[in-house]
Amino acid sequence: YNPDQWQHAPEILERDIELMKQAGVTSASIGIFAWTSLEPKEDHYEFAWLDAVMDRFAKEGMYVFLATPSGSKPMWLSEKYPEVRRVNKDGIRDASGWRHNHCLSSPIYRKKTRAINAQLAQRYKNHPALALWHVGNEYSGECHCELCRSAFQDWLKKRYKTLDALNSAWWSSFWNHTFTNWGQIQTTDASIDALQLDWLRFINDQHLSFMLNEMVPLRERTPDVPCMTNFMGTHEGTNYWQWAEHLDIIANDLYPMPADCADSWRYSIQSDFIHSLMRGMSGGKPWMLLECSPSSVNWGKINKLKRPNAHRQEVLQAVANGANTIHYFQWRKGRGGFEKYHGAVVDHEGSNQSRVFQDCAAIGRELNQLSAVYGADCPQAEVAMLYDWESRWALNASQGPKVLAGGGPFKGDLYTKLCFDHYEALTCCGINVDQVSTKSEFSAYKVLILPALYLVTQEMADRIYQFTQGGGQVVATCLTGYVDLSNCCWLGGFPGAGLAELFGIWNEELDNLDDEERVKVMGQFSGFARDIAERIHLRGAKSIAQAGSEFYAGHPLITEHKCEVGHAFYLAARFESAVLVDFYQSLATRFDLSCTLDADLPLGVVFRRRESADKKYGFLFNYTQETHSIDLKEHSFLDFAVSSNCTGKLELKPYETRVLQI
Amino acid sequence: YNPDQWQHAPEILERDIELMKQAGVTSASIGIFAWTSLEPKEDHYEFAWLDAVMDRFAKEGMYVFLATPSGSKPMWLSEKYPEVRRVNKDGIRDASGWRHNHCLSSPIYRKKTRAINAQLAQRYKNHPALALWHVGNEYSGECHCELCRSAFQDWLKKRYKTLDALNSAWWSSFWNHTFTNWGQIQTTDASIDALQLDWLRFINDQHLSFMLNEMVPLRERTPDVPCMTNFMGTHEGTNYWQWAEHLDIIANDLYPMPADCADSWRYSIQSDFIHSLMRGMSGGKPWMLLECSPSSVNWGKINKLKRPNAHRQEVLQAVANGANTIHYFQWRKGRGGFEKYHGAVVDHEGSNQSRVFQDCAAIGRELNQLSAVYGADCPQAEVAMLYDWESRWALNASQGPKVLAGGGPFKGDLYTKLCFDHYEALTCCGINVDQVSTKSEFSAYKVLILPALYLVTQEMADRIYQFTQGGGQVVATCLTGYVDLSNCCWLGGFPGAGLAELFGIWNEELDNLDDEERVKVMGQFSGFARDIAERIHLRGAKSIAQAGSEFYAGHPLITEHKCEVGHAFYLAARFESAVLVDFYQSLATRFDLSCTLDADLPLGVVFRRRESADKKYGFLFNYTQETHSIDLKEHSFLDFAVSSNCTGKLELKPYETRVLQI
Amino acid sequence: YNPDQWQHAPEILERDIELMKQAGVTSASIGIFAWTSLEPKEDHYEFAWLDAVMDRFAKEGMYVFLATPSGSKPMWLSEKYPEVRRVNKDGIRDASGWRHNHCLSSPIYRKKTRAINAQLAQRYKNHPALALWHVGNEYSGECHCELCRSAFQDWLKKRYKTLDALNSAWWSSFWNHTFTNWGQIQTTDASIDALQLDWLRFINDQHLSFMLNEMVPLRERTPDVPCMTNFMGTHEGTNYWQWAEHLDIIANDLYPMPADCADSWRYSIQSDFIHSLMRGMSGGKPWMLLECSPSSVNWGKINKLKRPNAHRQEVLQAVANGANTIHYFQWRKGRGGFEKYHGAVVDHEGSNQSRVFQDCAAIGRELNQLSAVYGADCPQAEVAMLYDWESRWALNASQGPKVLAGGGPFKGDLYTKLCFDHYEALTCCGINVDQVSTKSEFSAYKVLILPALYLVTQEMADRIYQFTQGGGQVVATCLTGYVDLSNCCWLGGFPGAGLAELFGIWNEELDNLDDEERVKVMGQFSGFARDIAERIHLRGAKSIAQAGSEFYAGHPLITEHKCEVGHAFYLAARFESAVLVDFYQSLATRFDLSCTLDADLPLGVVFRRRESADKKYGFLFNYTQETHSIDLKEHSFLDFAVSSNCTGKLELKPYETRVLQI
C-alpha cells in the first residue's frame, strides 16, 4: 500500500480506508519505497503524512506492517555517495534509478539505513497501528565493487584462515589459479567452481548481515514488535533456511503466472511446493503470503488475466499450507511508473465495481469466515524432503551436468526441478511431505527424500546413515554425493562420503540426454527417464528397475539396499512423473504411509488438511480446467462457503476449491 | 552517388555520366559521406573534385542534391575532440568509425557542421547544378554523455519549470524516485515510464535542433534552394510530423525486403502504408523516394535478389502515392566497405549489361513517359487515419501490454502494427485513406480512424468529440485513451479524457493472449481476435460483435455509439484481417464511402489514382505471385507502357503493374 | 597430465605411473598450467616437484612433452602488471582468472614467458625424459588494449608504408573513413571490411610472433628437441599453414561431440576432414593427436557419453590419417575447477575398473600392435583441395553473402562448410584428397578443387591457369574470385583476376536463399542447390547443369570450360550432397581417378590407407549406427585385432573399425 504516492490527494486515503473495509482488509504494508518522502533531504525527516496514515489505520482498528525503506535509495543519497550504487561484473557502476541496487557492503549505506530505521522505530514504537516490521524488500542481486571484493576477501580469510587452505579447498592449481596473496582474489572467476560457490555463500551472508544491521535499531526500540522480510520462494541467491532463524515470522511473495491449459495443474502444484517450503521454514507457526497479485502482473512476457476461480484458489492454497495472512501487491494502481499496470485491488478506475475488487472482497469475506481454521495446524507428515541451497549452488557452479531449458518458477534450475518432480509425484499419490533443511531433525520421519544431494559433508552422510539405523527409509536420486563443502569431487567412487556403502552402488558415469531423448525404464516400474541418467553398478543393492534402451540397457536405474534397519533407494536418473508415482505408491503400501484423503482423486485434484486439537479442516482443490466429480464414499463434510453438507458425489468446477470441515 | 570514392580514377566520372544518361538519371545526391574529402585537415578545404563533378553535371543539364556531410565525422575530428563521439547506456564512449554516431549535443560538433555547411553554401550558392540541399542523413540513435544528460535536464527544466511539477508529472514517488535536484536525473532509468517518454521526445527534439542548426548557413546563403533530409518511414526515434514543418520537401528511404511467397502482397501494402504516410506529411505536394535499392540489400539476414517486375512495381507504388522523384541508393558499388555488395545501378562489373542496369534504364524511360502524371495529385480521401508518434512512444514505454514478435518494417511495434491492420483492411476494401497527425485538420473527413490512441490529451479528446458533432464517424481500437501527456493513466475508467462517454463504454481490463491463442468473434462480424483483447462494458453503446470464447465470452468486442450527429465505434481487440475488412465494408455501405475502382479486385491487387484538373491516372498493382485476370467491366483505359487500350479482361502477371489513363 | 595439481599427494604420482603402464601410455604433456607451481613468486623458481616427475618418467623409460606455461598467467603477474591482462572491444580490461587471456603484445609478458621458458630449457635440456617442447596452449583470442592497437598500427605501417596506400587499399573513403594519421586507426571498426581482414591477419601474426618469442630460449638451449604447439583444427583466428612452417611437428586437439543418430556418419567425416587438414600441414610426416577426450567433455551444451566403439574409432581415424601419436586430455580428473567433469582416463573413483580406463587400455594395446603401421605413409592423392584462411577471413569480413546457422565443428562458417561439402562428396566416392595451401605445389595433382576461393591474387590466378596448361582439371565453386588482397572487389565481372576467362563465365549476381528454400538442379546432374546460388552467364563455357526453378530457371549452375590442356569447372551454388557425389563420380570416370578400395561401400562406410615400401594397411570405418555387411569380392585382408583373414562378406557393427593388412 503506497499512500506516499497519493499525498497530493488526501481524499484518496479516505477512499482507501472505505474500500479496505469493504474488501475486508485489516492490515497493510506501508512505506516500502517511501524513503524520500520520509527524509527528503539528508537528516531532515518528515513524518506528517505517515502519522496521518498510521493514525487513520489505528482509528479503524487496522494494522500497519511498517516497512524499512532500504529497497530503493533516495536520489540524493545515490548522488552524494556514489559508493552506495552497485557495480556490475564489467566494473560499471549503476546509474541511480530502478530499485534493489544498493551496494551490499557500503558502510555509508548501512549507516544511513540504520539511521532512518531508528527514526521510524523511535517515532512509532508505541503507535497502536504498528503490528510488524517489514524489513527491506526482496533482498537480491550482487555487487562487484571494490568494497564488496574486499569484504569477500575478508569473508574468505575468516573461513579458510590461510591462503594454503583456500588454494587447497578451491583446487586452484587448476589452470594455474593459485593465489599468492588475498588481494588477488576476484569476484568473477567462473573457472573456479569453489570460488563461485563461496561467492554465492558470501552474497547470501552479505544480504543477511545487511538485514540484521537494519534490524538493530528496531530490536532495540521495539523488542516486542515482530520482524519479517518478504522471501521470494526458491530464489537462488538466498538460503532462506538461514534467514528463517533470524525472523519472527515467515513471509513470502508468490506470483504464479496465469495459465489455462491441459497441464495447468502442474503449475498449481509448483505454487504448492513453494508454500510447502515456507511451511517448513516457519516450523509449524503460521506464515504470511505477503505479496500476490489479485490479477495479472505487468512484467511477464505475456500478461494474461487470471481466470475465474483462479485467484481464490491461489489464496486458499496458501491457507491450506499454513498461511494465516494474505496480502496483495498492490492495493491501488499508481498512475505512473514501471508497475502502473500491475494487478491491484483498486484499479485506476477507482470504484468498487471491478471484477478484481469484487473477487477480493468476496475472498476477504471468506477468509473472515475461516477464522476457526487459523487455529489449526498443518499435520506433521510422515515423509520429509530435503531442500538444500548448498547442493543447488554447488551443482549450478559445476560445469557438466545438463542445464535445463527455462520457464516457470524454477526456470532452468535442475536442482529445484528434481526436487519438484518428487514433490509432485507424492502429491499425486496423496502423500503429505514436510520440507526440511540439513539442520532439521528428521529422525521422526518414516521416509527421507534427498533429491540431488549433490554436496554432502561427512557429517550429513553420517546423519543419513543413522536415520536408516533408526529404521528410516532413504530415497536418493541421481547427482547425489558428488562433491564436498568446497565443491571438490569426492574420490573413491560416487556417491561419496560413505554413501556408496549406504546405497550399495557405484555410480560410474553420468549421461546427459538431448531434450527429446528418453531412456526406457523396465522392471518393477516402467516408463521413461530423461535429461540425466547415471550408469551405476550394484555393490550390494538390488536393481528394481533397469534401463531398457541405450548402450547401458540392462543397467540398474532404481536400486534398493537393505541398510541397517531401514532401506536405501537410489534413483539413478531424472524420471518422468509416471515412474515416480508408481515408485512412491509402492513405498506407501510397503511402509504404510497415510493418505491425505481416503478417496480416488483424479490427476490435478489435491486435498490438504489443517488440524487443531478438536477440529479438522480440508481443502479440496481442482487444479484442472475440467469439471471433476469426486466420490466421497462414506465421508460427510461441511462446506464452509455454502454451509451445507457434502456427501456422495462432489462436483468440482474448473479451478474450483472447497473448504471443508471434516 | 559517391564520386568521392573514385577520385583516383577520373575516367569513372565520365563513364558514370554516360551511364546515367543511358539510364535516364537526371539528378543525384552527392557528398553525403565526403567530409574528409572536402576538409582533409581542420579548416583546410578542398573542393576541386566536387567542382569537377558539379560542373560536369551542369554541363549535361543534370542536377545535384548537395549533401551536408554530418552523417559521418572525419577521423581527425573524432581524434581531436572526443566529445563529438557518442556514449552508450553503459557510459562507454564510442571509438571512431562506423557512422551516425556523433553526440547530439556537442557544441563543437554543431560548430563544425555549420562551418563546413557554410563553406559548401558559399561556394555553390550560384552553381547551376545545385537543385536541393540534402541535409544530414537518416538522423537516428541516441547519446548518453554528460553533455546530452545536461541538455536533457535543461530540456526538462524548460518543460516543467519546477521539480515539483516534474515529480508530479512523472509520478516519481513510485519506487522512491523523487528528484530533489535537477542534476540527479539520469537518461536511462527504465522504471520511470514518463522519463522514458520524455527522453524519446528529447532525442527527437535534439536531432531536429541539430538539423535546424545545420540549415542556418544554408538558409542564409541560399534562401531559394529547398532543403530536405531523408526520412526512414516509421522510424521510432523521430516524430516526422514535426520535422515536416521545417523542410521544403519530404524525402524518404525505403528498402522493402524481397519476398516471394503466398502473402508477399501484405509486404507490398506495408510499403504502400509508408508511402501513404509520406503523402500525408507532404501535404499534397510531391515528395521524393530518395533511397531504394535497385536489387538486394547487403545488410539483411538473408539478402535475396529482387524478382522480375518487383523493382518496377516498388517504384511505381511510390509514384502512385505522389512521389515525383525516385532515387537509388546506390549508383555504383564501391570496391570496399560495409556496403560493397549493396544493390546498385552499376555493378562492380561496370557495364550497362547487367539485369539491374537494364531494369533501371527501362524504368528511367518509363518515368520519363509518365511526365504528365507528375502534374496530377493524389485525390483527397474520405477516410483519415491518425499516425501518432506520441501514442507509440508512450505505449512502448509502458510495461504490460504485449510486445509482439519482430520482423518486417514494423518489427515488434504493436502500435504501428495496429495502424497497419486498419490500413490493410481499408486497402483490401478499395478505400483510400489519408494519414494525419494530431495537429491536422480532420473535420472534412467522413471517417476518422484512431488506432491505439493510447496517449490522449483533453484537447485532442475534445476535438474528436467536435468531429462527431459535425457528423463524423470515429473508429477507435483497443489501447485508446489510457494515458495523459506524462504517460500517467487516466483515472475514472478507460478510455480517459471523456472518451468513455463518447464511445459509451467502460474498458475494465486488458487480456494479453499467447501468440497462437485466438478469441472467437461473433455477432455482426465474425472471425478472430488475437494478441490483445479488452473486457469492456456497455455504458450507452450497443455491442455489434462479441467474444465467442474465453471467460469473457458474450462480452462486447465491437461497439457502436450514436454520439451527437456522428457515430463512435470501439474495436476492443486486435482483430484478424477478415473482421476488419467486413467492418469497413459495412462502414463503406452505410456511410457511402467511394471505392478507388469500380471492379472486383482479388486480394493483393490494388488500385491507386492521381488526378489533375483534366486527367485521371490509375495504377493497378498485382502484389501477388499469381497471375490474375481483372474484369474491367465497362471501363476502357489507356495503358501507358504499351500505348494501347485496355477493356474487358485485363491480365496481370505476378508482380505486374499497369499505369493507366482513365 | 597435471601432476602439479596433486603435489600434496605424492602417492598419486606412483599410482599414475602404474596406471599409465597398464594403459600403455608412454608419454605425457606436463606443465601446461603450472607456472605458479614453477615460479610461485617473481623470479623465485621451484622445480623439485617437476624434477620428481621427470625423473620418475625417465626411470620408466617414458617421455615427457614439456609445456611452456604461457597459457595461463600467474595471479601475482596479473596483479603486479595490469598490462598483461587483455582488454575487450568495449575497452574493459579483463580481471585475472580463466585462461588464454594475456595481452598479445605486452612486452612484459613476452619477457616473462621467455624467462620461465629459459629456466625450463636450462634445467631439463639434458634430461632423458624430455622428448618434445609443447609451446603454449591453444593460442587464440584477441586484445584491444592500447599496446595492441599501437602494434596493429605499426603492423599496418610496415604493410602499407603510406597512409595513402592504406586508404586506397582499404577503400576508406567509404562512409568518410579516410585516415589522416596512423594514430586514428582503431581495432574495432566493423564497417571497413579491409580493416577487419587485416585485423585478423594481425592477430594471427601476433599470436605466431608470441609463440616464436617463446621458442627463442628453447631453440638456443635445446636445438635438437622438437617444438610443437596444439592446433585447434579449423580455428578461425589462426592460419595454421603459416604456423606449420615454424614447428617441427604438427599436433592437433579434436573433440568430436558424441552423436548417435541417422547421420552421425557426417559428423565422423567432419573429424576426418580436420585430420586430413593436419595431414596436409605435416607434409607427409607423422603428426600427433594431442588432445582428445576418452569420453564426454564437460563444456558442451549437452554432454553425452561416448557410445561403445566410438572412441576407438576416433583414435584409429587419426591414425588412418597419418597420426602416430595419440594423447588424451586429460589423464586424471582434478577434484575441482571448471573441467573437473571433463572426460579423463582415470576417474575420480581412481581405479582401473572404469569403462573408460578399460577402453583406453585396450586402445593402448592395439596402438602398440599397430607399430608396423607407423612406418607407412598416407599415399599421395590425385586430388588436391585448397583450404585458405585468407579467403575465409575475407568472406567473413564481407557483408552480404548468407551467414549459415551454427552447430558442429564448423559452426556457421560458410567457407569451411563449402570446403567440407566437397570433401564429404569425395569421401563418399572413395576418392582420396590432399588438402593444400596457396603456397603448396599442386602441379602434380590431376584435379585441383578450389572451394569458395573468394580472395584471389593475380599470382594465384596465374598459377591456376598454369595448372590447366599442364593438363590439370580445376573445380571452382560459388564465391570464387570476388576480392583482392585488401578485400576490395575485382572490377570487370566475377570471377576476377582473369578467372572469368579461365572458367568461361560471367557471374553476374548472387542470390541468398532462405534456409528451407531449394533451387532445383537439372541437366547432367540433378538434385538441389541451397543457401547460395549465382546467376552466371556462359562466356565460352558450356552448361552441364541448370537451375530448374526460380526466376533464373534455365541459367547454368554447373559449367565446364576447356582451357588449355585441362578443364575448368564452375559450380555456381551450394549443392546438396547428391549433386556433388554425382559430379565427382563423373570426374572420377572421365579422368581416371582411383578409389581407395575396389568395393561397394554404403554411405557412411569409409576406407583409408597407409602404405610403406612393402606393406599396405587399410582402415575400414563404419561411421553409422547400423550394422553393414561389406562384400570384399576377391580381396583377402589380415585383420590385426583378431589376427585372422577377412574374405568374402565382412560384417561391421555400429561404429566398428577394422584395421587390415592388405
XYZ file of N, CA, C and O in Angstrom, chain B residues 335-434:
400
model
N 34.267 -0.497 -54.172
C 35.036 -1.747 -54.168
C 35.161 -2.343 -52.772
O 35.387 -3.552 -52.647
N 35.086 -1.487 -51.757
C 35.260 -1.995 -50.399
C 34.269 -1.355 -49.459
O 33.472 -0.502 -49.856
N 34.345 -1.776 -48.206
C 33.487 -1.195 -47.176
C 32.248 -2.037 -46.937
O 31.919 -2.942 -47.715
N 31.575 -1.691 -45.876
C 30.442 -2.463 -45.391
C 29.369 -2.664 -46.454
O 28.664 -3.675 -46.451
N 29.200 -1.696 -47.361
C 28.106 -1.796 -48.318
C 28.560 -2.128 -49.728
O 27.873 -1.812 -50.696
N 29.692 -2.784 -49.849
C 30.190 -3.046 -51.202
C 29.266 -3.965 -51.987
O 29.304 -3.958 -53.217
N 28.473 -4.766 -51.300
C 27.530 -5.637 -52.015
C 26.102 -5.099 -51.980
O 25.165 -5.825 -52.346
N 25.920 -3.872 -51.522
C 24.573 -3.312 -51.557
C 24.174 -3.109 -53.019
O 24.968 -2.638 -53.833
N 22.951 -3.438 -53.354
C 22.448 -3.266 -54.717
C 22.764 -1.868 -55.255
O 22.695 -0.891 -54.522
N 23.118 -1.790 -56.532
C 23.468 -0.515 -57.167
C 23.061 -0.594 -58.620
O 22.923 -1.677 -59.187
N 22.895 0.584 -59.217
C 22.566 0.581 -60.644
C 23.744 0.019 -61.443
O 23.573 -0.805 -62.341
N 24.941 0.458 -61.062
C 26.137 -0.027 -61.769
C 26.898 -0.983 -60.861
O 27.261 -0.641 -59.738
N 27.107 -2.169 -61.390
C 27.768 -3.231 -60.632
C 29.289 -3.062 -60.665
O 29.828 -2.278 -61.442
N 29.994 -3.848 -59.853
C 31.459 -3.896 -59.956
C 31.884 -4.211 -61.383
O 32.933 -3.760 -61.834
N 31.076 -4.954 -62.053
C 31.414 -5.347 -63.425
C 31.538 -4.105 -64.296
O 32.413 -4.034 -65.168
N 30.664 -3.134 -64.094
C 30.878 -1.807 -64.661
C 30.164 -1.484 -65.963
O 30.120 -0.324 -66.358
N 29.562 -2.463 -66.597
C 28.955 -2.189 -67.908
C 27.464 -1.875 -67.767
O 26.927 -1.840 -66.675
N 26.848 -1.664 -68.879
C 25.393 -1.466 -68.900
C 24.662 -2.783 -69.209
O 23.496 -2.781 -69.558
N 25.358 -3.910 -69.062
C 24.804 -5.194 -69.493
C 24.039 -5.923 -68.392
O 23.380 -6.923 -68.658
N 24.166 -5.465 -67.168
C 23.579 -6.252 -66.082
C 22.061 -6.127 -66.086
O 21.501 -5.141 -66.537
N 21.438 -7.149 -65.562
C 19.986 -7.165 -65.419
C 19.514 -5.929 -64.679
O 18.540 -5.271 -65.062
N 20.211 -5.576 -63.608
C 19.780 -4.456 -62.783
C 19.880 -3.154 -63.559
O 18.968 -2.326 -63.538
N 20.983 -2.962 -64.267
C 21.110 -1.722 -65.035
C 20.016 -1.630 -66.087
O 19.387 -0.592 -66.275
N 19.783 -2.724 -66.781
C 18.767 -2.742 -67.825
C 17.387 -2.426 -67.252
O 16.622 -1.644 -67.816
N 17.103 -3.015 -66.114
C 15.841 -2.724 -65.425
C 15.739 -1.240 -65.108
O 14.698 -0.604 -65.339
N 16.793 -0.697 -64.535
C 16.770 0.702 -64.121
C 16.612 1.607 -65.332
O 15.878 2.612 -65.279
N 17.291 1.276 -66.401
C 17.185 2.104 -67.602
C 15.758 2.057 -68.140
O 15.191 3.079 -68.550
N 15.161 0.883 -68.126
C 13.776 0.763 -68.598
C 12.838 1.576 -67.713
O 11.941 2.276 -68.203
N 13.065 1.497 -66.416
C 12.233 2.287 -65.503
C 12.462 3.769 -65.744
O 11.528 4.578 -65.731
N 13.714 4.138 -65.990
C 14.025 5.531 -66.290
C 13.230 6.017 -67.506
O 12.624 7.091 -67.497
N 13.204 5.208 -68.547
C 12.431 5.582 -69.743
C 10.959 5.720 -69.407
O 10.289 6.657 -69.832
N 10.462 4.793 -68.629
C 9.047 4.810 -68.297
C 8.676 6.026 -67.439
O 7.648 6.665 -67.660
N 9.526 6.340 -66.467
C 9.250 7.502 -65.623
C 9.210 8.767 -66.475
O 8.468 9.706 -66.189
N 10.028 8.775 -67.496
C 10.028 9.902 -68.426
C 8.699 9.999 -69.182
O 8.104 11.065 -69.300
N 8.249 8.834 -69.659
C 6.949 8.756 -70.347
C 5.822 9.271 -69.474
O 4.805 9.763 -69.974
N 5.984 9.079 -68.155
C 4.883 9.372 -67.243
C 4.830 10.840 -66.829
O 4.094 11.190 -65.909
N 5.590 11.699 -67.503
C 5.728 13.071 -67.000
C 4.366 13.738 -66.802
O 4.198 14.534 -65.881
N 3.401 13.413 -67.631
C 2.079 14.022 -67.475
C 1.491 13.713 -66.094
O 0.810 14.540 -65.482
N 1.802 12.523 -65.599
C 1.248 12.099 -64.318
C 1.710 12.999 -63.180
O 0.971 13.247 -62.219
N 2.946 13.531 -63.285
C 3.512 14.257 -62.152
C 2.750 15.537 -61.831
O 2.854 16.066 -60.731
N 2.006 16.020 -62.806
C 1.199 17.198 -62.539
C -0.106 16.873 -61.820
O -0.812 17.771 -61.381
N -0.400 15.600 -61.731
C -1.661 15.196 -61.104
C -1.450 14.919 -59.619
O -0.386 14.478 -59.206
N -2.476 15.192 -58.843
C -2.389 14.973 -57.402
C -3.046 13.659 -57.009
O -3.879 13.121 -57.736
N -2.709 13.211 -55.830
C -3.466 12.107 -55.259
C -4.755 12.695 -54.703
O -4.715 13.658 -53.930
N -5.895 12.154 -55.042
C -7.158 12.734 -54.583
C -7.287 12.621 -53.067
O -6.835 11.647 -52.476
N -7.911 13.647 -52.464
C -8.128 13.577 -51.010
C -9.095 12.437 -50.703
O -10.098 12.227 -51.393
N -8.785 11.720 -49.645
C -9.622 10.583 -49.267
C -10.796 11.038 -48.404
O -10.823 12.173 -47.929
N -11.725 10.139 -48.207
C -12.849 10.423 -47.310
C -12.577 9.892 -45.895
O -13.309 10.187 -44.954
N -11.531 9.100 -45.806
C -11.199 8.483 -44.526
C -9.825 8.978 -44.081
O -8.888 8.997 -44.875
N -9.737 9.402 -42.846
C -8.446 9.814 -42.291
C -8.032 8.830 -41.206
O -8.869 8.300 -40.471
N -6.742 8.581 -41.132
C -6.235 7.708 -40.068
C -5.096 8.426 -39.376
O -4.200 8.963 -40.025
N -5.125 8.389 -38.066
C -4.126 9.107 -37.285
C -2.915 8.219 -37.048
O -3.050 7.094 -36.548
N -1.737 8.727 -37.415
C -0.497 8.043 -37.010
C 0.225 8.962 -36.048
O 0.642 10.057 -36.423
N 0.399 8.489 -34.796
C 0.813 9.385 -33.725
C 2.018 8.846 -32.959
O 1.914 7.903 -32.181
N 3.182 9.467 -33.215
C 4.392 9.002 -32.530
C 4.254 9.089 -31.010
O 4.822 8.291 -30.285
N 3.542 10.070 -30.517
C 3.423 10.245 -29.063
C 2.739 9.028 -28.426
O 3.174 8.529 -27.394
N 1.674 8.557 -29.052
C 0.998 7.371 -28.516
C 1.919 6.154 -28.602
O 1.988 5.333 -27.686
N 2.612 6.074 -29.717
C 3.527 4.960 -29.909
C 4.608 4.948 -28.837
O 4.890 3.915 -28.219
N 5.233 6.102 -28.624
C 6.280 6.184 -27.605
C 5.742 5.851 -26.221
O 6.378 5.125 -25.452
N 4.602 6.418 -25.897
C 4.043 6.209 -24.556
C 3.717 4.731 -24.348
O 3.989 4.154 -23.291
N 3.160 4.117 -25.385
C 2.819 2.697 -25.279
C 4.072 1.846 -25.109
O 4.143 0.962 -24.251
N 5.077 2.130 -25.914
C 6.295 1.333 -25.832
C 7.047 1.561 -24.530
O 7.847 0.720 -24.112
N 6.819 2.690 -23.908
C 7.467 2.949 -22.615
C 6.669 2.363 -21.456
O 7.107 2.420 -20.319
N 5.500 1.808 -21.730
C 4.650 1.250 -20.678
C 4.820 -0.254 -20.626
O 4.809 -0.920 -21.661
N 4.897 -0.772 -19.431
C 5.132 -2.198 -19.235
C 3.817 -2.887 -18.948
O 3.159 -2.539 -17.962
N 3.442 -3.861 -19.779
C 2.201 -4.581 -19.527
C 1.592 -5.122 -20.801
O 1.507 -6.330 -20.967
N 1.157 -4.233 -21.701
C 0.599 -4.741 -22.953
C 1.633 -5.573 -23.706
O 2.835 -5.315 -23.631
N 1.157 -6.536 -24.416
C 2.013 -7.496 -25.102
C 3.002 -6.838 -26.073
O 2.632 -5.919 -26.814
N 4.214 -7.325 -26.067
C 5.198 -6.932 -27.063
C 5.174 -7.997 -28.151
O 5.311 -9.178 -27.860
N 4.946 -7.589 -29.373
C 4.798 -8.563 -30.454
C 6.149 -9.101 -30.906
O 7.190 -8.498 -30.649
N 6.122 -10.202 -31.613
C 7.344 -10.725 -32.219
C 7.770 -9.791 -33.347
O 6.945 -9.120 -33.961
N 9.056 -9.740 -33.598
C 9.618 -8.798 -34.569
C 9.420 -9.221 -36.009
O 8.568 -10.034 -36.341
N 10.202 -8.645 -36.901
C 10.130 -8.996 -38.317
C 9.385 -7.961 -39.121
O 8.405 -7.369 -38.653
N 9.845 -7.721 -40.351
C 9.185 -6.761 -41.227
C 9.541 -5.329 -40.849
O 10.271 -5.099 -39.883
N 9.014 -4.374 -41.596
C 9.403 -2.972 -41.379
C 8.927 -2.430 -40.034
O 9.481 -1.464 -39.541
N 7.901 -3.046 -39.449
C 7.366 -2.525 -38.187
C 7.880 -3.313 -36.994
O 7.476 -3.078 -35.864
N 8.728 -4.252 -37.248
C 9.323 -5.076 -36.199
C 8.254 -5.496 -35.182
O 7.185 -5.939 -35.573
N 8.569 -5.373 -33.885
C 7.594 -5.812 -32.892
C 6.713 -4.669 -32.429
O 6.101 -4.767 -31.371
N 6.625 -3.611 -33.219
C 5.924 -2.408 -32.752
C 4.406 -2.577 -32.818
O 3.783 -2.438 -33.873
N 3.818 -2.865 -31.668
C 2.384 -3.092 -31.586
C 1.610 -1.908 -32.137
O 0.624 -2.077 -32.869
N 2.033 -0.696 -31.801
C 1.299 0.489 -32.237
C 1.202 0.525 -33.765
O 0.105 0.635 -34.337
N 2.328 0.442 -34.427
C 2.320 0.557 -35.888
C 1.600 -0.622 -36.530
O 0.912 -0.477 -37.542
N 1.727 -1.793 -35.922
C 1.017 -2.948 -36.487
C -0.501 -2.763 -36.399
O -1.227 -3.159 -37.306
N -0.956 -2.183 -35.306
C -2.394 -1.922 -35.199
C -2.827 -0.918 -36.263
O -3.874 -1.078 -36.903
N -2.027 0.119 -36.477
C -2.340 1.079 -37.544
C -2.383 0.363 -38.887
O -3.313 0.538 -39.689
N -1.374 -0.442 -39.119
C -1.305 -1.121 -40.409
C -2.476 -2.067 -40.620
O -3.008 -2.177 -41.731
N -2.888 -2.771 -39.577
C -4.049 -3.666 -39.697
C -5.209 -2.934 -40.371
O -5.878 -3.468 -41.266
N -5.485 -1.717 -39.907
C -6.630 -0.966 -40.424
C -6.351 -0.464 -41.832
O -7.225 -0.500 -42.695
N -5.119 -0.015 -42.068
C -4.758 0.444 -43.402
C -4.910 -0.703 -44.417
O -5.450 -0.527 -45.505
N -4.450 -1.858 -44.017
C -4.525 -3.024 -44.898
C -5.971 -3.386 -45.201
O -6.347 -3.643 -46.356
N -6.810 -3.388 -44.149
C -8.213 -3.753 -44.358
C -8.884 -2.751 -45.301
O -9.634 -3.128 -46.205
N -8.614 -1.468 -45.093
C -9.200 -0.444 -45.960
C -8.709 -0.607 -47.391
O -9.477 -0.463 -48.352
N -7.440 -0.910 -47.542
C -6.878 -1.121 -48.871
C -7.556 -2.315 -49.545
O -7.886 -2.273 -50.733
N -7.757 -3.374 -48.786
C -8.443 -4.547 -49.338
C -9.877 -4.183 -49.757
O -10.443 -4.799 -50.661
N -10.468 -3.208 -49.082
C -11.811 -2.765 -49.450
C -11.777 -1.757 -50.593
O -12.848 -1.289 -51.041
N -10.589 -1.375 -51.035
C -10.505 -0.384 -52.098
C -10.814 1.030 -51.631
O -11.158 1.905 -52.429
N -10.680 1.275 -50.335
C -10.979 2.598 -49.781
C -9.685 3.357 -49.533
O -8.763 2.839 -48.892
N -9.591 4.559 -50.050
C -8.422 5.401 -49.842
C -8.400 5.960 -48.429
O -9.451 6.251 -47.862
N -7.216 6.147 -47.911
C -7.039 6.702 -46.572
C -5.984 7.780 -46.621
O -4.960 7.614 -47.279
N -6.204 8.869 -45.929
C -5.156 9.863 -45.714
C -4.627 9.711 -44.301
O -5.409 9.625 -43.350
